[in-house]
Amino acid sequence: MGVSGFIRGFNFLHRTKPRISVYPSGYIQRRAFSDSKLLDSNDSVLPVLIVGAGPVGLVLSVLLSKFDFEKVVSPISVAHFSQYKLTRLLVKLLENLGFCICTSEGPESLDHEPLKGREILMGHECVSIDITDQCVTATVSFSKEGESMTRKIQSKILVAADGAGSTVRKLVGIDLKGENDLQKLVSVHFLSNDLGRYLLNERPGMLFFIFNAEAIGVLVAHDLKQGEFVLQIPFYPPQQSLEDFSPEICKKLIFKLVGRELSDVNVIDIKPWVMHAEVAERFVCGNNQIILCGDAAHRFPPAGGFGMNTGIQDAHNLAWKIASVLKGVASSSILATYETERKPIAIFNTALSIQNFRAAMAVPATLGLDPTIANSVHQVINKGVGSILPSSMQKALLDGIFSIGRSQLSEFILNENNPLGSSRLAKLRHIFEEGKSLQLQFPAEDLGFRYLEGALVPDSKDVVPAPQLPTGRRRDYVPCADPGSRLPHMNVRVLSKFQSEETISTLDLVSGDKVEFLLIIAPVEKSYNLAQAAFKVAKEYKVSIKVCVLWPAGIVTRFQPESKVTVAPWKNFINVIEVKRSADSLSWWKTCQMTELGAILVRPDEHIAWRSKPSVIGDPYSKMKMVFSTILGIESINIRNNVLNI
Ligand SMILES: Cc1cc2nc3c(=O)[nH]c(=O)nc-3n(C[C@H](O)[C@H](O)[C@H](O)COP(=O)(O)OP(=O)(O)OC[C@H]3O[C@@H](n4cnc5c(N)ncnc54)[C@H](O)[C@@H]3O)c2cc1C
């Protein structure tokens, strides 16, 4: 089926508190908008509605659009890159993919137009949801010429990518589990070329934890050359309020942290935020029609940079599954595997982020500034004896206690001649030498995360390995081809371009533009038979598959291999030869911890759906049928009937 125009992203520029109520039956309605106009909507039912145009919602839009047979999008390399810049780039990318960025005001307003799809509705807020067996109806509010308006949008699937405070999650009544309100902070986004130059010359770096007797804060250098920074400051409401962080006060705080006045501080934005470590109890509900992803599904401390990255992995996991359901090649039950696969990763990354956050806090704790003590003191002022004091006295008390705390950092105490200072400094050195503070590199977790159950065929049905726990130590990524793992990377050369020096990654063999499986085999007879069977089954199941014949380094020279004959009449195959980094580096199959008699089936999201370590025993056609029906969540008998009926 065609899947043209199925994305909606909402964003709102002027957010109002959603006025909603949840009915006990789980059927959700909005309270009457007595003061708002309801626009008639001529829209038909859209395939997918994404609520939330943050990085996760936008990436899901890009991925789904690519599965809509649009042009290829280049891969993005790893970088330290501000999230707001990434969001802008993603919006630009979606514009290039034919999306229209619409506001409720002005010529792009679509208030009276039926939605065709491929619109990002800025300034629109999802305020209620009705779920029926046929579709999900979202009520969206926006303001136009000072008036509050609403419209209804129907879709088969609604994806909630509406962030940590997710309205949709609350509307469908999904609870979060974990630790909430770990710390409140104020985030100050500012520019200063003066500071940028100073740090470039004196202390180039990305992250600065600053503790001195005057002030405490964490400075993130987004771009030293451009002088762009974000400062995180602990925030203790209600004794402190946002007025205590006016641009002028923030400037003074920055000077105290840096230790001198800067000539050109320009404060752009000041926002409070709360740190939680929580995962939604369910990611999918309403008969697989409502799906949570990104911060809507999990929110954790930003220690280690897992938040958005985990959300983008969610989008990657989800996009091919949604596209497969909409194309009618997979059962809607495949959407439930999104939760089976992604929830354990979210739980793991939450635990890892808490561990990393606590490791980072070991530094101030060693200096006599234990944040848990500060939080306990704050609790006593809020709820204990301090709460009976007038608010001005509470504030003065808090300021006084923090000032005493910061005095621990004075040169008088923190020096080698002072026994207390010297012992603290020694402990600090130990923390850094042992690498026990904040860690920023997580190769094993970034690349080695693995789905144990879901839209995949495990090696053995009986043994599902126990989920791992974070160790708190840096672990290297060890490539492997266990089902559920990410396809290992190796450089290969396409044999039809053998004269060229150009190499690609095995990851590039997975199509980024359509829902296509990839079967990697060695050039051996039994594997060619398996490839034939895979093509046949894929055709019956109406899924696309490409076969990659991976030749060992050194075997093929100028001669074109015989795959063409052995794979005929099927045409969607590619011959590649491995390009080893050095003569003694591991071959492809050894890297995958397999033999060349094996085969690897890769999903459209680059995770391994199935592999056979030795060659397939028995009938390859039956084997491939079992494999595809398991992955797609369909009974082979039904598919066979459908195919015969057509
Ligand atoms: C200080 C800090 C540092 C961080 N550093 C990192 C890092 O280094 N690496 C990393 O990976 N992550 C980091 N994170 C986490 C990262 O910012 C989040 O995980 C990420 O923003 C989540 O993206 P999202 O799209 O799920 O949600 P959001 O970015 O919150 O986007 C949600 C979108 O939905 C919209 N929305 C909300 N409600 C509605 C509604 N009812 N209707 C319509 N639209 C709605 C919002 O306006 C917003 O546009 C950090 C977070 C913080 C606070």
XYZ file of C-alpha atoms and ligand atoms in Angstrom:
699
model
C 0.000 0.000 0.000
C 1.038 3.559 -0.502
C 2.177 5.392 2.568
C 2.397 8.856 1.167
C 1.923 11.768 3.497
C 1.638 10.154 6.840
C 3.635 12.345 9.159
C 2.477 15.009 11.472
C 4.709 16.726 13.909
C 3.361 19.133 16.411
C 5.232 21.769 18.134
C 4.002 24.658 20.091
C 5.586 27.991 20.464
C 3.288 29.418 23.111
C 2.417 26.531 25.329
C -0.730 26.671 27.415
C -1.538 24.155 30.077
C -3.570 21.397 28.419
C -7.046 21.154 29.855
C -7.848 17.510 29.836
C -9.473 14.858 31.929
C -9.015 11.137 31.838
C -12.003 8.884 32.204
C -11.577 5.743 34.284
C -12.468 3.414 31.452
C -9.288 4.528 29.717
C -11.369 6.265 27.098
C -10.041 9.756 26.946
C -11.801 12.987 26.265
C -11.025 16.618 26.662
C -13.039 18.826 28.935
C -15.285 21.094 26.907
C -13.388 24.011 25.437
C -16.110 26.510 26.095
C -13.964 29.388 24.945
C -12.453 27.739 21.901
C -13.760 27.168 18.409
C -13.770 23.663 16.992
C -12.869 23.596 13.330
C -14.474 21.070 11.038
C -11.866 18.714 9.772
C -12.214 17.170 6.356
C -9.114 15.103 6.925
C -9.171 11.463 6.117
C -7.530 9.021 8.520
C -3.807 9.501 8.412
C -1.559 6.500 8.778
C 0.628 8.040 11.508
C 0.438 11.104 13.721
C 3.560 12.102 15.644
C 2.870 14.326 18.631
C 6.053 16.250 19.381
C 8.564 17.777 17.021
C 11.621 17.474 19.239
C 14.694 15.572 18.036
C 13.048 12.179 18.527
C 9.805 13.047 16.748
C 11.731 14.689 13.901
C 14.095 11.721 13.439
C 11.114 9.361 13.337
C 9.593 11.601 10.625
C 12.803 11.451 8.591
C 13.054 7.660 8.931
C 9.402 7.087 8.057
C 9.710 9.427 5.073
C 12.697 7.489 3.806
C 10.593 4.315 4.005
C 8.162 6.264 1.857
C 10.615 5.796 -0.989
C 12.004 9.294 -0.888
C 15.550 10.334 -1.655
C 18.512 9.027 0.232
C 19.565 10.934 3.328
C 23.259 11.022 4.138
C 24.355 9.483 7.401
C 25.321 11.955 10.130
C 28.707 11.535 11.747
C 29.302 11.483 15.499
C 29.876 14.934 16.928
C 29.446 17.140 19.945
C 26.625 19.197 18.560
C 24.056 21.418 20.260
C 20.624 19.876 20.331
C 18.875 23.015 19.112
C 21.173 23.078 16.064
C 20.435 19.405 15.391
C 16.696 20.111 15.650
C 17.029 22.944 13.131
C 18.919 20.654 10.750
C 16.277 17.955 11.094
C 13.528 20.443 10.279
C 15.530 21.574 7.221
C 15.973 17.945 6.206
C 12.241 17.360 6.459
C 11.618 20.475 4.362
C 13.928 18.992 1.726
C 11.868 15.814 1.920
C 8.808 17.863 0.979
C 7.408 18.693 4.416
C 5.563 21.956 4.939
C 6.253 23.863 8.158
C 2.884 25.347 9.080
C 1.910 27.845 11.733
C -1.617 28.709 12.784
C -1.114 32.298 11.639
C -0.027 33.622 8.262
C -0.145 32.270 4.714
C 1.006 28.751 5.659
C -1.954 28.357 8.025
C -3.825 25.148 7.273
C -6.654 25.612 9.740
C -9.388 25.194 7.179
C -7.469 22.923 4.846
C -7.652 19.175 5.019
C -4.271 17.810 6.046
C -2.570 15.914 3.273
C 0.329 14.689 5.343
C 3.914 15.926 5.400
C 3.065 18.924 7.542
C 4.791 20.028 10.737
C 2.200 22.005 12.657
C 4.020 24.589 14.748
C 2.229 26.094 17.738
C -0.256 23.207 17.949
C -0.770 21.218 21.127
C -2.330 17.793 21.494
C -4.853 18.108 24.305
C -6.951 14.981 24.113
C -7.168 11.599 22.465
C -10.028 9.276 21.602
C -9.190 5.704 20.704
C -11.483 3.412 18.759
C -10.713 0.149 16.987
C -10.517 2.005 13.684
C -8.347 4.981 14.538
C -7.007 7.456 17.059
C -8.507 10.947 17.087
C -6.283 13.653 18.529
C -7.741 17.024 19.455
C -5.241 19.761 18.835
C -5.390 23.271 20.205
C -3.783 26.376 18.759
C -4.357 30.074 18.826
C -5.257 32.208 15.856
C -5.573 35.968 15.936
C -5.859 35.811 19.717
C -8.610 33.198 19.666
C -8.195 29.686 21.000
C -9.122 27.085 18.382
C -9.137 23.314 18.166
C -9.233 20.761 15.368
C -9.386 17.007 15.264
C -6.879 14.820 13.470
C -7.393 11.131 12.891
C -4.663 8.575 12.344
C -4.235 4.818 12.464
C -1.224 5.114 14.757
C -0.281 7.951 17.097
C 3.324 8.230 18.239
C 3.918 10.263 21.391
C 7.275 11.986 21.048
C 6.128 14.885 23.225
C 8.953 14.877 25.715
C 9.516 14.214 29.407
C 6.212 15.765 30.521
C 4.314 13.864 27.796
C 0.654 14.866 27.632
C -0.149 11.746 25.632
C 1.432 9.487 28.266
C -0.744 11.127 30.925
C -3.846 10.960 28.727
C -3.503 7.233 28.191
C -2.751 6.711 31.879
C 0.719 5.180 31.620
C 2.743 5.568 34.829
C 6.465 6.089 35.162
C 8.613 3.892 37.367
C 11.888 4.935 38.967
C 13.277 7.851 40.936
C 11.813 11.265 40.318
C 12.951 14.772 41.183
C 16.620 13.894 41.710
C 17.735 17.484 41.279
C 16.328 20.787 40.064
C 18.525 22.962 37.896
C 18.458 26.144 35.894
C 19.972 26.047 32.456
C 21.498 29.314 31.157
C 22.319 29.499 27.452
C 24.765 32.337 26.762
C 27.343 33.652 24.324
C 30.752 35.082 25.169
C 33.638 35.258 22.723
C 35.779 36.548 25.574
C 35.218 33.329 27.553
C 35.617 31.217 24.416
C 39.013 32.788 23.648
C 40.128 32.484 27.259
C 39.258 28.786 27.465
C 40.731 28.021 24.035
C 44.032 29.523 25.163
C 44.089 28.396 28.782
C 41.925 25.285 29.231
C 40.327 23.904 26.079
C 37.592 21.410 26.961
C 33.938 20.586 26.586
C 32.657 20.173 30.113
C 33.767 22.237 33.124
C 32.647 21.383 36.641
C 33.347 24.561 38.575
C 33.385 24.629 42.354
C 34.661 27.710 44.132
C 33.876 29.584 47.308
C 31.720 32.082 45.381
C 29.660 29.860 43.112
C 29.025 26.349 41.798
C 27.995 25.318 38.303
C 28.592 23.012 35.356
C 29.604 24.779 32.178
C 29.084 23.027 28.852
C 31.144 24.556 26.051
C 29.071 23.997 22.937
C 31.425 25.913 20.695
C 34.571 27.547 22.039
C 35.339 29.306 18.757
C 31.871 30.842 18.591
C 31.818 31.365 22.367
C 28.597 29.431 22.909
C 27.905 27.912 26.344
C 25.210 26.410 28.512
C 25.573 26.727 32.265
C 23.747 24.414 34.694
C 23.101 25.833 38.159
C 21.483 23.979 41.106
C 18.017 25.376 41.799
C 16.139 25.146 45.112
C 12.518 26.296 44.832
C 10.376 27.530 46.512
C 13.064 29.405 48.486
C 14.601 30.314 45.122
C 12.467 31.426 42.208
C 13.232 32.049 38.544
C 13.468 35.777 39.334
C 16.642 34.905 41.253
C 18.126 33.969 37.861
C 17.551 37.110 35.831
C 20.050 37.725 32.954
C 21.922 40.264 35.124
C 22.176 37.873 38.092
C 23.275 35.041 35.757
C 25.991 37.299 34.298
C 27.352 37.980 37.790
C 27.253 34.271 38.569
C 29.205 33.539 35.374
C 31.855 36.085 36.412
C 32.117 34.425 39.837
C 32.510 31.008 38.258
C 35.102 32.156 35.736
C 36.918 34.219 38.342
C 36.908 37.451 36.366
C 34.582 39.834 34.531
C 33.894 39.077 30.887
C 33.321 41.898 28.406
C 30.586 40.415 26.250
C 28.250 37.952 28.030
C 24.948 37.740 26.173
C 22.359 35.613 27.970
C 20.009 34.079 25.400
C 17.776 31.815 27.423
C 17.131 30.796 31.040
C 15.096 27.665 31.734
C 14.467 25.541 34.821
C 14.377 21.746 34.504
C 14.073 18.746 36.767
C 16.236 15.649 36.650
C 14.398 12.330 36.863
C 15.346 8.705 36.338
C 12.153 7.043 35.186
C 10.870 4.670 32.535
C 7.239 4.340 31.413
C 5.568 1.126 32.520
C 4.312 0.543 28.974
C 5.613 1.902 25.679
C 2.696 0.653 23.571
C -1.024 0.650 24.373
C -4.504 0.938 22.896
C -4.312 -2.142 20.682
C -0.867 -1.110 19.405
C -2.275 2.247 18.235
C -0.496 4.518 20.735
C 3.275 4.345 21.029
C 5.568 6.335 23.336
C 9.109 7.147 22.309
C 11.979 9.370 23.399
C 11.632 11.283 26.673
C 7.906 10.503 26.659
C 8.921 6.887 27.377
C 12.034 7.451 29.508
C 13.732 10.373 31.176
C 17.101 10.156 32.853
C 19.985 12.275 34.129
C 21.975 13.754 31.248
C 25.161 12.140 32.613
C 26.782 10.356 29.686
C 24.575 11.797 26.950
C 22.070 8.953 26.723
C 18.753 10.829 26.689
C 18.280 11.925 23.121
C 20.435 9.120 21.762
C 18.211 6.513 23.402
C 15.183 8.295 21.953
C 16.676 8.315 18.468
C 17.353 4.571 18.807
C 13.640 4.216 19.690
C 12.720 6.011 16.473
C 15.080 3.764 14.479
C 13.566 0.650 16.029
C 10.030 1.874 15.418
C 10.151 3.302 11.901
C 10.541 0.046 9.931
C 7.945 -1.679 12.101
C 5.334 1.049 11.512
C 6.160 1.089 7.798
C 5.811 -2.721 7.614
C 2.397 -2.634 9.308
C 1.167 0.162 7.034
C 2.368 -1.724 3.974
C 0.443 -4.751 5.208
C 3.489 -7.028 5.324
C 3.640 -7.346 9.103
C 1.017 -7.945 11.749
C 0.320 -5.005 14.068
C 1.726 -7.242 16.833
C 5.187 -6.320 15.539
C 4.573 -2.915 17.174
C 4.410 -4.632 20.565
C 7.968 -5.888 19.962
C 9.037 -2.232 20.061
C 8.318 -2.293 23.800
C 9.844 -5.757 24.287
C 13.050 -4.560 22.662
C 13.376 -0.952 23.734
C 12.137 -0.999 27.346
C 15.065 -3.098 28.668
C 17.481 -0.727 26.908
C 15.745 2.280 28.497
C 15.899 0.625 31.939
C 19.587 -0.187 31.441
C 20.458 3.322 30.241
C 18.533 4.824 33.166
C 20.559 2.762 35.648
C 23.765 3.657 33.814
C 22.921 7.366 33.823
C 22.146 7.357 37.556
C 25.407 5.512 38.222
C 27.292 8.026 36.103
C 25.529 10.985 37.719
C 26.486 9.668 41.182
C 30.075 9.155 39.988
C 30.139 12.788 38.858
C 28.806 13.860 42.255
C 31.685 12.026 43.987
C 33.871 15.047 43.178
C 31.845 17.717 45.043
C 31.136 15.185 47.818
C 34.893 14.703 48.293
C 35.303 18.465 48.474
C 32.798 18.583 51.340
C 29.883 19.582 49.099
C 27.807 16.433 49.045
C 24.715 17.271 46.924
C 22.687 14.635 48.773
C 23.322 16.557 51.997
C 22.311 19.813 50.270
C 19.109 18.129 49.107
C 18.407 16.765 52.604
C 18.918 20.213 54.115
C 16.540 21.583 51.515
C 13.973 18.916 52.439
C 14.249 19.862 56.109
C 13.640 23.509 55.233
C 10.717 22.574 52.987
C 9.001 19.975 55.080
C 10.621 19.949 58.496
C 11.149 22.598 61.123
C 12.220 25.158 58.510
C 8.784 25.185 56.913
C 7.291 27.152 59.798
C 9.694 30.032 59.141
C 8.650 32.969 56.944
C 9.775 32.453 53.332
C 12.370 35.275 53.526
C 13.975 33.536 56.517
C 13.896 30.172 54.745
C 15.742 31.754 51.817
C 18.297 33.404 54.078
C 18.796 30.105 55.922
C 19.349 28.225 52.664
C 21.747 30.895 51.340
C 23.645 30.803 54.625
C 23.994 27.011 54.606
C 25.151 27.003 50.971
C 27.606 29.783 51.671
C 29.082 27.762 54.567
C 29.225 24.748 52.226
C 31.097 26.694 49.546
C 33.570 27.956 52.141
C 34.913 24.374 52.164
C 36.408 25.315 48.792
C 38.318 28.320 50.077
C 42.075 28.265 49.685
C 42.289 28.386 53.443
C 40.815 24.870 53.701
C 41.650 23.359 50.337
C 45.433 23.399 50.418
C 48.129 20.782 50.955
C 49.199 22.279 54.319
C 45.763 21.928 55.838
C 45.260 18.270 56.954
C 41.577 18.278 55.888
C 42.313 19.979 52.564
C 45.267 17.726 51.854
C 43.251 14.564 52.556
C 40.414 15.815 50.306
C 42.837 16.640 47.511
C 44.419 13.173 47.804
C 40.966 11.521 47.561
C 40.202 13.678 44.553
C 43.408 12.605 42.787
C 42.509 8.993 43.488
C 39.028 9.446 41.924
C 40.539 10.896 38.755
C 43.435 8.425 38.521
C 41.039 5.493 38.897
C 38.633 7.015 36.336
C 35.838 6.909 38.913
C 34.276 10.243 38.053
C 31.877 11.113 35.224
C 32.444 9.095 32.065
C 31.560 10.293 28.599
C 32.597 7.378 26.396
C 30.405 4.282 26.354
C 31.358 2.208 23.295
C 29.879 -1.037 24.669
C 26.546 0.617 25.420
C 26.407 2.907 22.360
C 27.149 0.177 19.816
C 26.803 -3.086 21.688
C 23.225 -2.814 22.950
C 21.319 -5.952 22.090
C 17.681 -7.008 21.925
C 17.195 -10.371 23.603
C 13.570 -10.913 22.544
C 11.291 -9.279 20.007
C 11.120 -9.203 16.222
C 13.968 -11.676 15.922
C 14.774 -15.377 16.093
C 17.113 -16.185 18.981
C 19.794 -18.843 18.508
C 17.949 -21.076 20.892
C 14.354 -20.544 22.006
C 15.055 -22.062 25.390
C 17.847 -19.830 26.599
C 17.179 -16.099 26.752
C 20.344 -14.588 28.260
C 19.855 -12.605 31.453
C 19.929 -8.819 30.890
C 23.242 -7.219 31.831
C 23.628 -4.591 34.514
C 25.812 -1.508 34.076
C 29.261 -1.972 35.575
C 30.060 1.688 36.080
C 33.320 1.123 34.206
C 34.145 1.847 30.602
C 33.739 -1.311 28.539
C 34.895 -1.792 24.987
C 32.479 -2.763 22.267
C 33.078 -6.347 21.131
C 31.406 -6.934 17.775
C 29.330 -10.082 17.438
C 26.461 -11.374 15.338
C 24.225 -12.667 18.142
C 20.572 -12.139 17.184
C 19.412 -8.728 18.389
C 22.905 -7.198 18.182
C 23.799 -4.406 15.843
C 25.435 -5.586 12.619
C 29.227 -5.317 13.077
C 31.056 -2.823 10.927
C 33.788 -3.873 8.511
C 35.079 -2.081 5.474
C 34.226 -3.837 2.208
C 34.702 -3.085 -1.465
C 31.920 -3.592 -3.983
C 33.209 -6.131 -6.508
C 31.545 -4.504 -9.501
C 33.681 -1.456 -8.675
C 36.771 -3.500 -7.862
C 39.106 -1.160 -9.708
C 37.994 1.649 -7.476
C 39.677 2.142 -4.117
C 36.369 3.197 -2.598
C 35.269 1.228 0.446
C 31.932 1.139 2.214
C 30.891 -0.187 5.606
C 28.911 -3.392 6.001
C 26.379 -1.071 7.663
C 26.012 0.752 4.335
C 24.746 -2.502 2.836
C 21.523 -2.038 4.788
C 19.174 0.140 2.778
C 18.364 3.403 4.513
C 15.579 4.198 2.072
C 13.200 1.296 2.235
C 12.104 -1.548 4.438
C 14.539 -4.149 3.174
C 16.162 -7.114 4.902
C 19.753 -8.028 4.142
C 21.059 -11.604 4.028
C 24.840 -11.864 4.287
C 26.343 -15.127 3.069
C 29.720 -16.488 2.081
C 30.219 -17.711 -1.508
C 29.552 -21.368 -0.738
C 26.986 -23.621 -2.404
C 24.762 -24.255 0.632
C 24.538 -20.533 1.306
C 23.513 -19.854 -2.298
C 20.684 -22.363 -1.777
C 19.686 -20.495 1.368
C 19.706 -17.212 -0.579
C 17.412 -18.730 -3.205
C 15.010 -19.843 -0.476
C 15.148 -16.421 1.222
C 14.274 -14.641 -2.047
C 11.354 -17.012 -2.614
C 9.920 -16.593 0.895
C 10.437 -12.814 0.842
C 8.473 -12.621 -2.395
C 5.638 -14.634 -0.871
C 5.638 -12.387 2.182
C 5.932 -9.287 -0.014
C 9.008 -8.053 1.807
C 12.113 -6.777 0.127
C 15.392 -8.613 0.625
C 18.899 -8.058 -0.675
C 21.576 -10.739 -0.591
C 25.174 -9.794 0.047
C 27.794 -12.338 -0.956
C 30.791 -11.477 1.180
C 34.077 -12.721 -0.298
C 37.129 -13.230 1.885
C 40.038 -10.857 1.336
C 42.581 -12.072 -1.172
C 40.381 -14.624 -2.976
C 38.834 -12.514 -5.682
C 40.957 -10.404 -7.932
C 39.797 -9.162 -11.290
C 37.364 -11.950 -12.010
C 33.726 -11.422 -11.521
C 32.407 -14.073 -9.140
C 29.749 -16.528 -10.217
C 27.015 -15.282 -7.887
C 24.998 -14.083 -10.871
C 24.492 -17.646 -12.070
C 23.985 -19.173 -8.656
C 21.479 -16.579 -7.417
C 19.538 -16.305 -10.727
C 16.768 -15.499 -11.469
C 16.852 -13.187 -8.439
C 18.602 -9.911 -9.096
C 18.789 -7.986 -5.826
C 22.230 -9.110 -4.701
C 25.631 -7.572 -4.291
C 29.134 -9.072 -4.200
C 31.559 -7.421 -1.815
C 35.027 -8.327 -0.661
C 36.321 -7.689 2.814
C 38.992 -5.029 3.253
C 41.101 -5.890 6.266
C 42.821 -3.180 8.253
C 45.987 -5.296 8.325
C 46.990 -8.776 7.196
C 46.520 -10.206 10.678
C 43.205 -8.475 11.517
C 40.154 -10.713 11.850
C 38.147 -11.836 8.843
C 34.454 -10.905 8.612
C 33.180 -14.258 9.879
C 35.698 -14.322 12.738
C 34.697 -10.766 13.673
C 31.135 -12.051 13.834
C 32.323 -15.046 15.899
C 30.975 -17.383 13.203
C 32.235 -19.609 10.390
C 31.893 -18.904 6.692
C 29.282 -21.665 6.433
C 26.890 -19.446 8.366
C 24.503 -16.675 7.317
C 23.238 -13.442 8.884
C 19.823 -11.870 8.300
C 19.793 -8.159 9.122
C 16.672 -6.057 9.796
C 16.094 -2.631 8.248
C 17.301 -1.051 11.515
C 20.721 -2.752 11.218
C 20.019 -5.224 14.018
C 20.463 -8.929 13.421
C 17.133 -10.722 13.068
C 18.496 -14.252 12.715
C 21.736 -16.036 12.039
C 22.824 -19.548 11.392
C 26.236 -20.265 12.836
C 26.849 -23.411 10.803
C 25.107 -23.996 7.497
C 21.331 -24.507 7.694
C 20.387 -28.100 8.344
C 17.248 -29.339 6.579
C 15.063 -27.552 4.065
C 16.215 -23.908 3.643
C 12.789 -22.842 2.345
C 10.998 -24.029 5.523
C 13.692 -22.447 7.629
C 13.336 -19.064 5.937
C 9.559 -19.279 6.224
C 9.807 -19.824 9.959
C 12.308 -16.965 10.245
C 10.244 -14.365 8.344
C 6.914 -15.323 9.904
C 8.464 -15.021 13.381
C 10.017 -11.633 12.672
C 6.920 -10.180 11.034
C 4.570 -11.657 13.629
C 2.443 -13.495 11.098
C 1.149 -17.012 10.800
C 2.729 -18.529 7.720
C -0.533 -20.274 6.845
C -2.444 -16.939 6.681
C 0.117 -15.341 4.496
C 0.102 -18.317 2.207
C -3.690 -18.050 1.890
C -3.490 -14.324 1.206
C -0.859 -14.871 -1.398
C -2.924 -17.586 -3.056
C -6.048 -15.395 -2.967
C -4.214 -12.612 -4.740
C 21.002 19.680 30.465
C 20.701 18.558 29.547
C 21.718 18.000 28.785
C 21.454 16.938 27.931
N 22.474 16.410 27.205
C 22.235 15.356 26.392
C 23.292 14.787 25.624
O 24.440 15.210 25.701
N 23.001 13.751 24.814
C 21.745 13.241 24.724
O 21.537 12.279 23.972
N 20.713 13.772 25.443
C 20.928 14.811 26.265
N 19.904 15.358 26.986
C 18.555 14.774 26.886
C 17.812 15.292 25.651
O 17.729 16.691 25.692
C 16.406 14.677 25.606
O 16.515 13.296 25.811
C 15.742 14.961 24.264
O 15.419 16.322 24.139
C 14.469 14.148 24.108
O 13.939 14.409 22.857
P 12.383 14.221 22.593
O 12.164 14.569 21.160
O 11.944 12.897 23.083
O 11.672 15.284 23.550
P 11.784 16.871 23.551
O 13.100 17.329 23.116
O 11.292 17.311 24.890
O 10.732 17.307 22.428
C 9.349 17.144 22.630
C 8.613 18.079 21.675
O 7.216 17.866 21.837
C 6.555 19.123 21.983
N 5.342 18.877 22.799
C 5.251 18.698 24.121
N 3.964 18.481 24.467
C 3.228 18.531 23.336
C 1.844 18.385 23.032
N 0.934 18.133 23.992
N 1.432 18.521 21.749
C 2.342 18.749 20.765
N 3.664 18.891 20.992
C 4.105 18.780 22.262
C 7.592 20.025 22.657
O 7.299 21.383 22.419
C 8.862 19.564 21.952
O 9.020 20.231 20.729
C 20.138 16.428 27.841
C 19.100 17.001 28.599
C 19.380 18.053 29.450
C 18.263 18.639 30.256
